[in-house]
mmCIF file of C-alpha atoms and ligand atoms in Angstrom:
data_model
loop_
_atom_site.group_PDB
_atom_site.id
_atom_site.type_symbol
_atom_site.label_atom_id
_atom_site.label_comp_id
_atom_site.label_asym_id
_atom_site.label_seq_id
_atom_site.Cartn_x
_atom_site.Cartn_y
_atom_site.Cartn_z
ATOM 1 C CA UNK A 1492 -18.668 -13.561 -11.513
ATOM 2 C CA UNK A 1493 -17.248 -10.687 -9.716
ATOM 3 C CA UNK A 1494 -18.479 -8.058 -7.743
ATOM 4 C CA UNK A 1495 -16.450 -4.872 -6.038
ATOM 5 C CA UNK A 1496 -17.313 -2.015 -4.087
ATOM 6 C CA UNK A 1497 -16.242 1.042 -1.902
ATOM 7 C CA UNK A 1498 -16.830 1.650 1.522
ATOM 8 C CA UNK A 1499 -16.154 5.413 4.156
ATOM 9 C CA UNK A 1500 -15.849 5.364 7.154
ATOM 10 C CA UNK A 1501 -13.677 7.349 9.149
ATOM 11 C CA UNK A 1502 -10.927 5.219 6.441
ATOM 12 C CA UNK A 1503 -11.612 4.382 2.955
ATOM 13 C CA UNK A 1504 -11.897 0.534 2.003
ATOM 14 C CA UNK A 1505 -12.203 -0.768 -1.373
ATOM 15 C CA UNK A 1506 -12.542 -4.542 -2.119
ATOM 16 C CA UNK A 1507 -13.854 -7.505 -4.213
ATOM 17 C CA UNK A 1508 -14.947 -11.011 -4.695
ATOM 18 C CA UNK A 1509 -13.068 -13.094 -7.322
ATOM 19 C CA UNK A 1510 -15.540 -15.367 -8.187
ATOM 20 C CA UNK A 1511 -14.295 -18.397 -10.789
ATOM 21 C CA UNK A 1512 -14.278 -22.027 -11.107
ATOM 22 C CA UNK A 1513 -10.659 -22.211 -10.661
ATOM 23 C CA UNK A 1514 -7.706 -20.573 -8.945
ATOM 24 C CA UNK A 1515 -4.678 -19.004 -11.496
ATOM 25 C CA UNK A 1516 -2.610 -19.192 -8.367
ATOM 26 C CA UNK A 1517 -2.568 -15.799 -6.110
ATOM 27 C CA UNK A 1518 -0.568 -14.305 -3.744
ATOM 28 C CA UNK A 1519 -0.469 -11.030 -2.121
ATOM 29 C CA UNK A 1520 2.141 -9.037 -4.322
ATOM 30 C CA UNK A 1521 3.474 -5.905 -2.851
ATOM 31 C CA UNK A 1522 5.280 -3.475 -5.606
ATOM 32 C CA UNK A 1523 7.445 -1.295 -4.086
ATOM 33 C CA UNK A 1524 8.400 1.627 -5.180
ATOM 34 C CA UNK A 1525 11.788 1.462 -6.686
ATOM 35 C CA UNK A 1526 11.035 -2.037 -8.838
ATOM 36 C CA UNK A 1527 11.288 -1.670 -12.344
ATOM 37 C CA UNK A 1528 7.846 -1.289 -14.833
ATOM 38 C CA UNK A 1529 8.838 -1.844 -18.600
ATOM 39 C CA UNK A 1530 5.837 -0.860 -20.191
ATOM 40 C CA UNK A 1531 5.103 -2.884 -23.521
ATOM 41 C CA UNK A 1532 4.476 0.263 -25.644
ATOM 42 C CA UNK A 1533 4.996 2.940 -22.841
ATOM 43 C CA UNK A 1534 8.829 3.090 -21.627
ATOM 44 C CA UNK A 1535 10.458 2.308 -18.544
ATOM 45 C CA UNK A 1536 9.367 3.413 -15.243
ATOM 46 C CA UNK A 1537 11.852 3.270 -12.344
ATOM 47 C CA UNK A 1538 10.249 4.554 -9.845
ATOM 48 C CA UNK A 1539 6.726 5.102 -8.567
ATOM 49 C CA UNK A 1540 4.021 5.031 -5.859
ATOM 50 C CA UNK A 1541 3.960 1.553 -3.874
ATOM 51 C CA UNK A 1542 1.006 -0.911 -4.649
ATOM 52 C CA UNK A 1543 -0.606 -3.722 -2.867
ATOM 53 C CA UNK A 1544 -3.108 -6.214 -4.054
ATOM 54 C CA UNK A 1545 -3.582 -9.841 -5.181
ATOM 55 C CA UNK A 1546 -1.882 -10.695 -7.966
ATOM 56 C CA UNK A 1547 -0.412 -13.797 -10.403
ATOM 57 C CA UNK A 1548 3.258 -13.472 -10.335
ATOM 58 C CA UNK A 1549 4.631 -14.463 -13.847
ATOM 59 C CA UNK A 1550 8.425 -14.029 -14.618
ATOM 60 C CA UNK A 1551 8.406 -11.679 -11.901
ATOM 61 C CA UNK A 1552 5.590 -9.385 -13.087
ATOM 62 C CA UNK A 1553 2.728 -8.569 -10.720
ATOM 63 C CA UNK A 1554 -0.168 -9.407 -12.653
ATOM 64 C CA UNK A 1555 -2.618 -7.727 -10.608
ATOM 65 C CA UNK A 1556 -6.655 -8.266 -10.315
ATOM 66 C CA UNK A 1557 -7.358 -6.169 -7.503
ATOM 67 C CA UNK A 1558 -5.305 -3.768 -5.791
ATOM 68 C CA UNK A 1559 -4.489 -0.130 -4.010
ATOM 69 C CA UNK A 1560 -1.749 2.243 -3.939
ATOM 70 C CA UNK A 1561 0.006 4.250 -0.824
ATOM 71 C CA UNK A 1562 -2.013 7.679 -2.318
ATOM 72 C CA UNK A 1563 -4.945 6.395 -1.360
ATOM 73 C CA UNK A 1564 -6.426 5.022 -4.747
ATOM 74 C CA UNK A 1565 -8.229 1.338 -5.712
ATOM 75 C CA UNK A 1566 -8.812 -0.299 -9.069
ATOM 76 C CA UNK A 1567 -10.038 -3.741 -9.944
ATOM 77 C CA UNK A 1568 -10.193 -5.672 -13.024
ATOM 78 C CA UNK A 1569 -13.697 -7.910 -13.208
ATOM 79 C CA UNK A 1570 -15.058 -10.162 -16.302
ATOM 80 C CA UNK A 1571 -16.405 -8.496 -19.296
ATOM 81 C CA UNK A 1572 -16.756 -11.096 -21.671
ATOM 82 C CA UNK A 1573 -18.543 -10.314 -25.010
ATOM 83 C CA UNK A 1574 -18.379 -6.716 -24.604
ATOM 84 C CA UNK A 1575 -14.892 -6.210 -23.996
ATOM 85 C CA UNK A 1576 -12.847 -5.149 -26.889
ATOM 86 C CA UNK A 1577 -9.478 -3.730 -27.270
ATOM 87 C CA UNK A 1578 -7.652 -1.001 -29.199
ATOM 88 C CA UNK A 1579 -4.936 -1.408 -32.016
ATOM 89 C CA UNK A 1580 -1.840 0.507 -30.816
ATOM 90 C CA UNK A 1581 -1.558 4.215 -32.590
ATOM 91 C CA UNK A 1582 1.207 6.846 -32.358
ATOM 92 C CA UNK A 1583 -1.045 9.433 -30.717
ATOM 93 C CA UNK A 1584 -1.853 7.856 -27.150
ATOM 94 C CA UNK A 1585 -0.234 6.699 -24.316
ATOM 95 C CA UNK A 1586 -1.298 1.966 -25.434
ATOM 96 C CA UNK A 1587 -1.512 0.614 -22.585
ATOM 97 C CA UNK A 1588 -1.792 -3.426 -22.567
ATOM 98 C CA UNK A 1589 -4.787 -4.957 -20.745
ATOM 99 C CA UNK A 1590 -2.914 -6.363 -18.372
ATOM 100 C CA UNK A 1591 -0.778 -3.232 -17.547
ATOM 101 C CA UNK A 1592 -3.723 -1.360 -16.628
ATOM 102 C CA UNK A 1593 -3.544 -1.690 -12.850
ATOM 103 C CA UNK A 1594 0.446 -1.066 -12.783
ATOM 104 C CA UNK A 1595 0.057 2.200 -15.134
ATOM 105 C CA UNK A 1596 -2.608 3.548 -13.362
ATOM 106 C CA UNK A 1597 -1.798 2.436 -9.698
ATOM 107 C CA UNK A 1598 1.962 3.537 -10.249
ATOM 108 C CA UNK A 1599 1.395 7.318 -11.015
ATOM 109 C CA UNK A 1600 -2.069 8.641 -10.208
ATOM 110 C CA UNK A 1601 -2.704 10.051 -6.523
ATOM 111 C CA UNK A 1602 -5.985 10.950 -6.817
ATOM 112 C CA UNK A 1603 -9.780 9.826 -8.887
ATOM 113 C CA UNK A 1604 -8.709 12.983 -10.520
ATOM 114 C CA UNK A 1605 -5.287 12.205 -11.992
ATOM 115 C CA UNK A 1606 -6.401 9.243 -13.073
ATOM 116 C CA UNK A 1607 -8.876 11.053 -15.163
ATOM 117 C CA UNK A 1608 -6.591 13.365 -16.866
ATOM 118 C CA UNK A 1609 -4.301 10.195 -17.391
ATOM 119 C CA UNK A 1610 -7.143 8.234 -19.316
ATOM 120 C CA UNK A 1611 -7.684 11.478 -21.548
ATOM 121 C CA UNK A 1612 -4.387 10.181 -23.706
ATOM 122 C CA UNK A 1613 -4.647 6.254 -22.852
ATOM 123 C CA UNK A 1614 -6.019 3.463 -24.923
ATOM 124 C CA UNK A 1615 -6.270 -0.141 -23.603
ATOM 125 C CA UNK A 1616 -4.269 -2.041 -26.562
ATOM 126 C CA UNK A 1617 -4.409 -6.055 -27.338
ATOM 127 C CA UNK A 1618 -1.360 -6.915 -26.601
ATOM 128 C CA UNK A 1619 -1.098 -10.293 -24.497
ATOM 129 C CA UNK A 1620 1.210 -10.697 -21.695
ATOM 130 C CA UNK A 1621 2.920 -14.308 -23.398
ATOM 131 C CA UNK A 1622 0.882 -17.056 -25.086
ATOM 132 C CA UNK A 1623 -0.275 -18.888 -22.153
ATOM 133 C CA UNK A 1624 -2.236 -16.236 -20.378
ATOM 134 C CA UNK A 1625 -5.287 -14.951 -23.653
ATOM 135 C CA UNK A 1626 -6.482 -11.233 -23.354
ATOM 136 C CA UNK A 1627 -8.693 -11.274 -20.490
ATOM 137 C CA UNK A 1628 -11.730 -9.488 -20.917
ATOM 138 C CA UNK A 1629 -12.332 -7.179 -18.139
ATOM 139 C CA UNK A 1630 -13.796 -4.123 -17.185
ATOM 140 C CA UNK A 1631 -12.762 -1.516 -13.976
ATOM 141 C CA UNK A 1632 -13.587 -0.075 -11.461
ATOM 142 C CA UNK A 1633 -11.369 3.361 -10.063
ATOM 143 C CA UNK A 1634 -11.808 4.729 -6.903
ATOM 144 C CA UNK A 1635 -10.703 7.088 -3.894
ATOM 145 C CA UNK A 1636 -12.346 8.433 -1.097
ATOM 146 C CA UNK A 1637 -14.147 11.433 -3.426
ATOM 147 C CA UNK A 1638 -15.803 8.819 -5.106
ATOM 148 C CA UNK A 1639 -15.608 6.085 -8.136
ATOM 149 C CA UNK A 1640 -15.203 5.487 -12.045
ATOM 150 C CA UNK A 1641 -16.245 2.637 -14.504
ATOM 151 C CA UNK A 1642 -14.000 2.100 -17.404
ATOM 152 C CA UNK A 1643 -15.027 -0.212 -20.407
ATOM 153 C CA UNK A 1644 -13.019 -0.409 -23.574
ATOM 154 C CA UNK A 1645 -15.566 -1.814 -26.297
ATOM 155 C CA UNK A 1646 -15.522 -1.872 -29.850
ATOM 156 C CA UNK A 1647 -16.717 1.969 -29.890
ATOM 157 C CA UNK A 1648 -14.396 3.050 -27.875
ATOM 158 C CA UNK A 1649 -12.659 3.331 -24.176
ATOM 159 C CA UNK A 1650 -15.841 4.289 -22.155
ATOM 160 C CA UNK A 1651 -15.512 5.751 -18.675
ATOM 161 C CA UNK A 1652 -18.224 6.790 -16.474
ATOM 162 C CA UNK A 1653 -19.193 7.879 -13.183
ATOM 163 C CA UNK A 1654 -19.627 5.265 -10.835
ATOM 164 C CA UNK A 1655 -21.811 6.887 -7.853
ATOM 165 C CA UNK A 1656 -22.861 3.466 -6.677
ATOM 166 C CA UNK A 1657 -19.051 2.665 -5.864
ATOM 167 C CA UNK A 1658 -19.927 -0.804 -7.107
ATOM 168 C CA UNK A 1659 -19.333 -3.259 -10.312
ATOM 169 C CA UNK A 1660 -19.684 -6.722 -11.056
ATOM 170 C CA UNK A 1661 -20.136 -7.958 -14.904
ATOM 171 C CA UNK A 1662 -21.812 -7.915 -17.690
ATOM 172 C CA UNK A 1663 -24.146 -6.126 -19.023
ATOM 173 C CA UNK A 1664 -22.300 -2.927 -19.846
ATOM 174 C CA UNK A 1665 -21.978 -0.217 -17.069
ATOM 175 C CA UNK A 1666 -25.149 2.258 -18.344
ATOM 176 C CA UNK A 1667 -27.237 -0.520 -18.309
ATOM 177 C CA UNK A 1668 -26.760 -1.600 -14.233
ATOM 178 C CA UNK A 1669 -27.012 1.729 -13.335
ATOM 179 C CA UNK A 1670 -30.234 2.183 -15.384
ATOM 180 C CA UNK A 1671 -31.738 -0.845 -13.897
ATOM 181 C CA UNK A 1672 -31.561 0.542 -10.546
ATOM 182 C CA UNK A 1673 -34.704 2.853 -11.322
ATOM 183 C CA UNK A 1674 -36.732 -0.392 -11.185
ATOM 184 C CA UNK A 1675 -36.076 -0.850 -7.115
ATOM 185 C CA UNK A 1676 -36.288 3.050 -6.250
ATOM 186 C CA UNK A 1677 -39.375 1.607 -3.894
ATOM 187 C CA UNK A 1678 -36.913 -0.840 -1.760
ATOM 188 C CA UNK A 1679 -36.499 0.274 1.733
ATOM 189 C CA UNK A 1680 -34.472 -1.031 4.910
ATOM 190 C CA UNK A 1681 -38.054 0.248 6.659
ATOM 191 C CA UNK A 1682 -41.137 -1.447 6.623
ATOM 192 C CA UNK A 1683 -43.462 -1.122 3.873
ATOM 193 C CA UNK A 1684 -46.896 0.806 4.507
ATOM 194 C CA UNK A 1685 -49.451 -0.680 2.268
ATOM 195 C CA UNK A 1686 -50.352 1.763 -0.340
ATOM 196 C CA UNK A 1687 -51.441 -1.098 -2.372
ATOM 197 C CA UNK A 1688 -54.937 -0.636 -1.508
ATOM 198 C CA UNK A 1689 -57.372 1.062 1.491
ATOM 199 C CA UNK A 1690 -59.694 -1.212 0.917
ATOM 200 C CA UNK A 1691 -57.549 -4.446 1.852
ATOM 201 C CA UNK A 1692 -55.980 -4.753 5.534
ATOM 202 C CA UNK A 1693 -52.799 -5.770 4.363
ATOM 203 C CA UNK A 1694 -49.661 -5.850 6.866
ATOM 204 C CA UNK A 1695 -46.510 -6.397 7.677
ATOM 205 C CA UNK A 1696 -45.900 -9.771 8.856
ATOM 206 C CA UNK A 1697 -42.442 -10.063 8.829
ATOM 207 C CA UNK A 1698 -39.461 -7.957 9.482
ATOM 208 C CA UNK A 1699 -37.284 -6.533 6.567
ATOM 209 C CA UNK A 1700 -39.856 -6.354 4.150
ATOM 210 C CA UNK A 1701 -38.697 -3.152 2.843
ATOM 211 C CA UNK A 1702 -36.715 -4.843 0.133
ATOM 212 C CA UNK A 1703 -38.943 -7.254 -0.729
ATOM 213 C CA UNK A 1704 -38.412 -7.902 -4.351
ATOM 214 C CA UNK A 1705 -34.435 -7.547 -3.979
ATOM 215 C CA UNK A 1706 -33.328 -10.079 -6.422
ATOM 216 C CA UNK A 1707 -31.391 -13.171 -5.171
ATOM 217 C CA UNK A 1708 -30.196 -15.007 -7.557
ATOM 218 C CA UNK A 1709 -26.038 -15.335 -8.723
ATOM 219 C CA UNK A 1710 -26.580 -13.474 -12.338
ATOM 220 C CA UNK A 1711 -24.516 -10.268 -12.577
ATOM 221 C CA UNK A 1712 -27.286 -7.880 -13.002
ATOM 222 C CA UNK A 1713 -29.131 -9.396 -9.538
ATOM 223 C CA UNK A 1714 -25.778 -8.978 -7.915
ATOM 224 C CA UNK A 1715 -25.380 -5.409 -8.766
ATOM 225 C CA UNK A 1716 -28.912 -4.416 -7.711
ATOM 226 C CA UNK A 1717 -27.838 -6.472 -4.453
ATOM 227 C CA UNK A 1718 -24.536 -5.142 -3.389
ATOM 228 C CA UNK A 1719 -25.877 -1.505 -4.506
ATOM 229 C CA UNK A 1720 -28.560 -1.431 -1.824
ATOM 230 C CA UNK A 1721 -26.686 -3.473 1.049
ATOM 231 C CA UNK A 1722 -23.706 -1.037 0.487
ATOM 232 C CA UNK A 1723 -25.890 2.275 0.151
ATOM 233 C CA UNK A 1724 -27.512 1.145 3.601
ATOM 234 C CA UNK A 1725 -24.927 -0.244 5.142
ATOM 235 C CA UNK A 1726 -24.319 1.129 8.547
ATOM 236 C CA UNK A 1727 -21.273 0.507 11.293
ATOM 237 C CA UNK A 1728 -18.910 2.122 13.449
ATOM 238 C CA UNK A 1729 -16.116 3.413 12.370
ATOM 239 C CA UNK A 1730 -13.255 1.535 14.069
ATOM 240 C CA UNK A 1731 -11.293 -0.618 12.089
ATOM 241 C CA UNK A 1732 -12.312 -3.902 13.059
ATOM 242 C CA UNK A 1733 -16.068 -2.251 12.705
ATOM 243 C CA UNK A 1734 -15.595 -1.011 9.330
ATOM 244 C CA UNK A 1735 -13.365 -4.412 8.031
ATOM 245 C CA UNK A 1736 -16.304 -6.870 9.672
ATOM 246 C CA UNK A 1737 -19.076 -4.731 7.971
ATOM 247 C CA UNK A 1738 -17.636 -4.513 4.781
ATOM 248 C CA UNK A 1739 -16.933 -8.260 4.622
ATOM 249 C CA UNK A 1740 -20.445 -8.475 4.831
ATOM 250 C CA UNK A 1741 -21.615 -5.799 2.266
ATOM 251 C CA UNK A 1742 -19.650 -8.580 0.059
ATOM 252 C CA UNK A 1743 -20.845 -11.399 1.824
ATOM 253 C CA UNK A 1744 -24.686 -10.241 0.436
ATOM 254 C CA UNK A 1745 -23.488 -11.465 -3.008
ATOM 255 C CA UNK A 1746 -21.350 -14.640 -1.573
ATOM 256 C CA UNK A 1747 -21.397 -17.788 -3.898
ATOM 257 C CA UNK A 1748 -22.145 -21.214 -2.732
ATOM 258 C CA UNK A 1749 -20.112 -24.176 -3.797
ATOM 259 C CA UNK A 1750 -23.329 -25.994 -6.074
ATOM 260 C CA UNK A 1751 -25.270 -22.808 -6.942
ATOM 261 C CA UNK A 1752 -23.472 -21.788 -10.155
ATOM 262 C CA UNK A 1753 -22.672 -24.703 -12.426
ATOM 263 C CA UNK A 1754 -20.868 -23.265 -15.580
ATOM 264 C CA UNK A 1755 -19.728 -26.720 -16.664
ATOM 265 C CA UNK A 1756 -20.382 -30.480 -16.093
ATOM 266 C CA UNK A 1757 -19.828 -31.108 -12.341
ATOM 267 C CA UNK A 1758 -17.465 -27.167 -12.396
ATOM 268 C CA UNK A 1759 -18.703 -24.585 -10.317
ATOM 269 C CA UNK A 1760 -18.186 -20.767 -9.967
ATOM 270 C CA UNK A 1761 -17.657 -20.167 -6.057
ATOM 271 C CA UNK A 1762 -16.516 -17.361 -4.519
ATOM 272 C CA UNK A 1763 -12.464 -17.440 -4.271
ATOM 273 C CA UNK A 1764 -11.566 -15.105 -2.030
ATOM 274 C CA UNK A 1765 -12.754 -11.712 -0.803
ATOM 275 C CA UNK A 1766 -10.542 -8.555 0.332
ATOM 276 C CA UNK A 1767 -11.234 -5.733 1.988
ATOM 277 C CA UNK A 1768 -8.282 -3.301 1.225
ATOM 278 C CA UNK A 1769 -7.951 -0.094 4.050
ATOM 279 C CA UNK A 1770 -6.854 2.387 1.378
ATOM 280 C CA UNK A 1771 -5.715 5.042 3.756
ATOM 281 C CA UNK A 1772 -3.787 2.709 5.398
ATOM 282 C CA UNK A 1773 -2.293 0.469 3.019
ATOM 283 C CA UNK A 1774 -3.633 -2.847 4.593
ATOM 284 C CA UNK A 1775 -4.983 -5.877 2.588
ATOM 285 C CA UNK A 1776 -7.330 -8.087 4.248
ATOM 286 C CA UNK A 1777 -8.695 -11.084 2.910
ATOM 287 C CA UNK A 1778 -10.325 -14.365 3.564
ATOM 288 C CA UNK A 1779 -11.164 -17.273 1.084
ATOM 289 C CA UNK A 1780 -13.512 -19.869 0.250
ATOM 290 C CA UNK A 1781 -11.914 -22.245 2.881
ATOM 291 C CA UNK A 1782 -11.155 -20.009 5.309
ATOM 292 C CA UNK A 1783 -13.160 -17.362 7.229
ATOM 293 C CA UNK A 1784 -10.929 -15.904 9.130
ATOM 294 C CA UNK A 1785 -9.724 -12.345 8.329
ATOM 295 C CA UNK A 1786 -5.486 -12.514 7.165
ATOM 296 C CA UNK A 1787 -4.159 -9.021 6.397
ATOM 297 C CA UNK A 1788 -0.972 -7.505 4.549
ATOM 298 C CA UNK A 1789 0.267 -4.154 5.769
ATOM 299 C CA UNK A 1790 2.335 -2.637 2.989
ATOM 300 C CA UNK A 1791 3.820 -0.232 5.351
ATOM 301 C CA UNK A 1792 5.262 -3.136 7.333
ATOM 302 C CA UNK A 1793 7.751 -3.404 4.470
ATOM 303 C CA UNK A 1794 10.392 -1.491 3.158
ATOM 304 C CA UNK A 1795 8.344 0.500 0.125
ATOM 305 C CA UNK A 1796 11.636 1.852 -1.234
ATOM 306 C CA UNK A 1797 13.287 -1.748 -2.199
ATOM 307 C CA UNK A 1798 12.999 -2.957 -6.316
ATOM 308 C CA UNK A 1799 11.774 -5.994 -5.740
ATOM 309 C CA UNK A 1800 8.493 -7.784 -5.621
ATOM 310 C CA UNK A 1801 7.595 -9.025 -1.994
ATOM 311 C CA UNK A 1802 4.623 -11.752 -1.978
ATOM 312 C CA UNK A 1803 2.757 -13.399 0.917
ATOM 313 C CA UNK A 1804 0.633 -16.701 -0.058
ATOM 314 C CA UNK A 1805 -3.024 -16.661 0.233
ATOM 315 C CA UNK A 1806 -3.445 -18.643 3.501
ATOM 316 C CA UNK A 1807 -5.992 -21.658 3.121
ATOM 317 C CA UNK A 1808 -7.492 -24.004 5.104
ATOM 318 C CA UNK A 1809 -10.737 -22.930 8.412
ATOM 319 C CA UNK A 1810 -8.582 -21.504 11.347
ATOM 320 C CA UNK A 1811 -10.929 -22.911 14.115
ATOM 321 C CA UNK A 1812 -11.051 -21.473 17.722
ATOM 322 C CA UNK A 1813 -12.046 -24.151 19.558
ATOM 323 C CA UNK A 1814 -13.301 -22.974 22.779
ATOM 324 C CA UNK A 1815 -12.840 -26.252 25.053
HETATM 325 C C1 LIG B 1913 -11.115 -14.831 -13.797
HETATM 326 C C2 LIG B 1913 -11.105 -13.438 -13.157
HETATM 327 C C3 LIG B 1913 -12.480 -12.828 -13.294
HETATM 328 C C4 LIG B 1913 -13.497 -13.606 -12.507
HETATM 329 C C5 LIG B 1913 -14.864 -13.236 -12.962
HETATM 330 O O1 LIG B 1913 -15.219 -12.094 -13.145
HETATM 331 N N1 LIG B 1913 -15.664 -14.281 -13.170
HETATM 332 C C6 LIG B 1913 -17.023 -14.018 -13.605
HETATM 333 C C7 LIG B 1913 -17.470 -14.967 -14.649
HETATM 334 S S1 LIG B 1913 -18.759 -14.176 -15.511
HETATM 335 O O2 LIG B 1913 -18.214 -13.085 -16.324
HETATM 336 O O3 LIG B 1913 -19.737 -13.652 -14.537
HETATM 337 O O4 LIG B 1913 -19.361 -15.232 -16.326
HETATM 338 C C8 LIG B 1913 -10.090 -12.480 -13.808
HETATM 339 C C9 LIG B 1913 -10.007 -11.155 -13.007
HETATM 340 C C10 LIG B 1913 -8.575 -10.631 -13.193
HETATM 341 C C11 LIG B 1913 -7.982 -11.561 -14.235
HETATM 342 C C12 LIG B 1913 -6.430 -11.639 -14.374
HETATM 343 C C13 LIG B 1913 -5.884 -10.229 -14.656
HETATM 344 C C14 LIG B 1913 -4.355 -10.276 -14.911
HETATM 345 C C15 LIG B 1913 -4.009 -11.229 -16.062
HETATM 346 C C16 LIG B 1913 -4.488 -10.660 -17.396
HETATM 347 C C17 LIG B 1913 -4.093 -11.573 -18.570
HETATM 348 O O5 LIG B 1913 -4.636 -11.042 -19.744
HETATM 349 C C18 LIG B 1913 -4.686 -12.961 -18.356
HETATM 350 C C19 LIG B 1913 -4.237 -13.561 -17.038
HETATM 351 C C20 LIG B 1913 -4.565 -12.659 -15.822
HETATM 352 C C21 LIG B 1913 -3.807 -13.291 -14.618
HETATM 353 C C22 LIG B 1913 -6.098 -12.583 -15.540
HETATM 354 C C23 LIG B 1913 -6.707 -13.980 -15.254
HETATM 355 C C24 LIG B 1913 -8.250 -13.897 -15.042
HETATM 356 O O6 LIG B 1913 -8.875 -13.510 -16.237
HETATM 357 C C25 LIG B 1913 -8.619 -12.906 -13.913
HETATM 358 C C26 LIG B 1913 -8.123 -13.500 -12.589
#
């Protein structure tokens, strides 16, 4: 499982959890602007805008699953798996491979809006990046600071929606999360009044029982309903360190536990890592399963104009500040 979501506040910041049973071996991969895109079925592009995000390097190729560009725009690839389906390539669209989604879109669009127009001519094809890595299936989510997109390319078709939640995790399709939202309209961060009945003294005993009923469990549809409501009431300052601490914990609402998720015999899904992009500023921070403590790539502490790929490892392992 997967979840992602946006966050304003005086910057933009757009992030994710990679949630899997297994690691296909990341590292922050930062694409500047002058290094080479061969596009399967869409030409050459030479140069472009600069992107940041976590990536598998293969053969030199930034296979991205999260990342930003220096205009100010995020897009992340989560599971999709059974509804997923891509195109065949045809002569009268711009076929994009799965896996060149990120690059094509990150590399040219400045705004929500030009990434529109751009999917107006674009179909998601099947083509695999070599044997070894199968099609993923995955669905996206587009944003910048006006707001967010969901693009799913099924069987009927490349689907793209609004996404006024700023959040996505997986399956079921998009429509369906949003529509399930109507059934915890009544959740509150105040407390409840009782309007169950006059005739019973019922109160509230506890704090934060406004969201009573705010499901807790690891599926992708609890997730959703969970991230939606701690991001749309999330509240913080709006330094950096404010906004980066509070939206590691919008994420940290739909954490996963080592034990919690078994999806085979003794295998379980745990939450990999977590970033926390600044999109106005072009800084990646991160933390992983192992360690807590915030790491953070600043794109414009490179030179954006070179051709080649420049990657910083994940760093692993609790940083402890002892205090005696
Ligand atoms: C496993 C991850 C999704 C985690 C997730 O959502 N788990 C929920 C399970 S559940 O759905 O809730 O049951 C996804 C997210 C992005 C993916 C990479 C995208 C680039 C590239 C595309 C190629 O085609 C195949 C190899 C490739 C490196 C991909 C490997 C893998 O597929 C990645 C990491």
């Amino acid at each position: 499982m997967c979840t992602a979501a946006t966050y304003q506040t005086k910057d933009f910041y757009f992030g994710r959890t990679l949630d899997y049973e297994f690691s296909y071996g990341d590292q922050i991969a930062i694409t500047p602007r002058n290094y080479p895109f061969s596009f399967r079925h869409a030409g050459e592009m030479n140069t472009h805008y600069a992107i940041i995000g976590m990536a598998h390097v293969a053969g030199n190729y930034p296979l991205y699953y999260d990342a930003i560009n220096e205009k100010g725009v995020g897009m992340a690839g989560l599971n999709f798996v059974g509804n997923a389906a891509y195109a065949d390539v045809t002569s009268d669209r711009d076929n994009i491979a799965q896996f060149e989604f990120i690059p094509w879109i990150l590399s040219q669009c400045a705004t929500l809006s030009e990434v529109r127009t751009l999917l107006e001519r674009m179909a998601l094809v099947a083509t695999p990046f070599n044997e070894q890595f199968p099609l993923a299936q995955l669905h996206w989510i587009i944003s910048d600071k006006t707001g967010s997109i969901t693009v799913e390319s099924m069987a009927d078709g490349l689907h793209i929606y609004e996404n006024p939640v700023g959040v996505l995790t997986n399956n079921p399709p998009f429509p369906q999360q949003m529509f399930q939202l109507n059934n915890f309209m009544h959740l509150s961060p105040k407390q409840p009044v009782n309007t169950f009945s006059d005739d019973l003294a019922l109160t509230a005993y506890s704090r934060g029982m406004g969201a009573l009923g705010l499901p807790g469990d690891l599926s992708s549809a609890s997730r959703f309903v969970r991230v939606a409501f701690t991001k749309m009431n999330a509240f913080s300052g709006d330094s950096e360190k404010e906004s980066v601490s509070q939206f590691f914990h919008i994420l940290g609402s739909v954490d996963q536990q080592r034990g919690c998720c078994e999806v085979a015999d003794g295998k379980y899904e745990i939450t990999l890592y977590t970033s926390c992009c600044n999109v106005t500023k072009g800084i990646y921070y991160y933390t992983t399963y192992e360690n807590h403590q915030i790491s953070a790539v600043d794109m414009h502490r490179e030179n954006l104009d070179g051709g080649a790929l420049i990657c910083y490892p994940v760093i692993q392992g609790e940083q402890i500040n002892y205090q005696n």
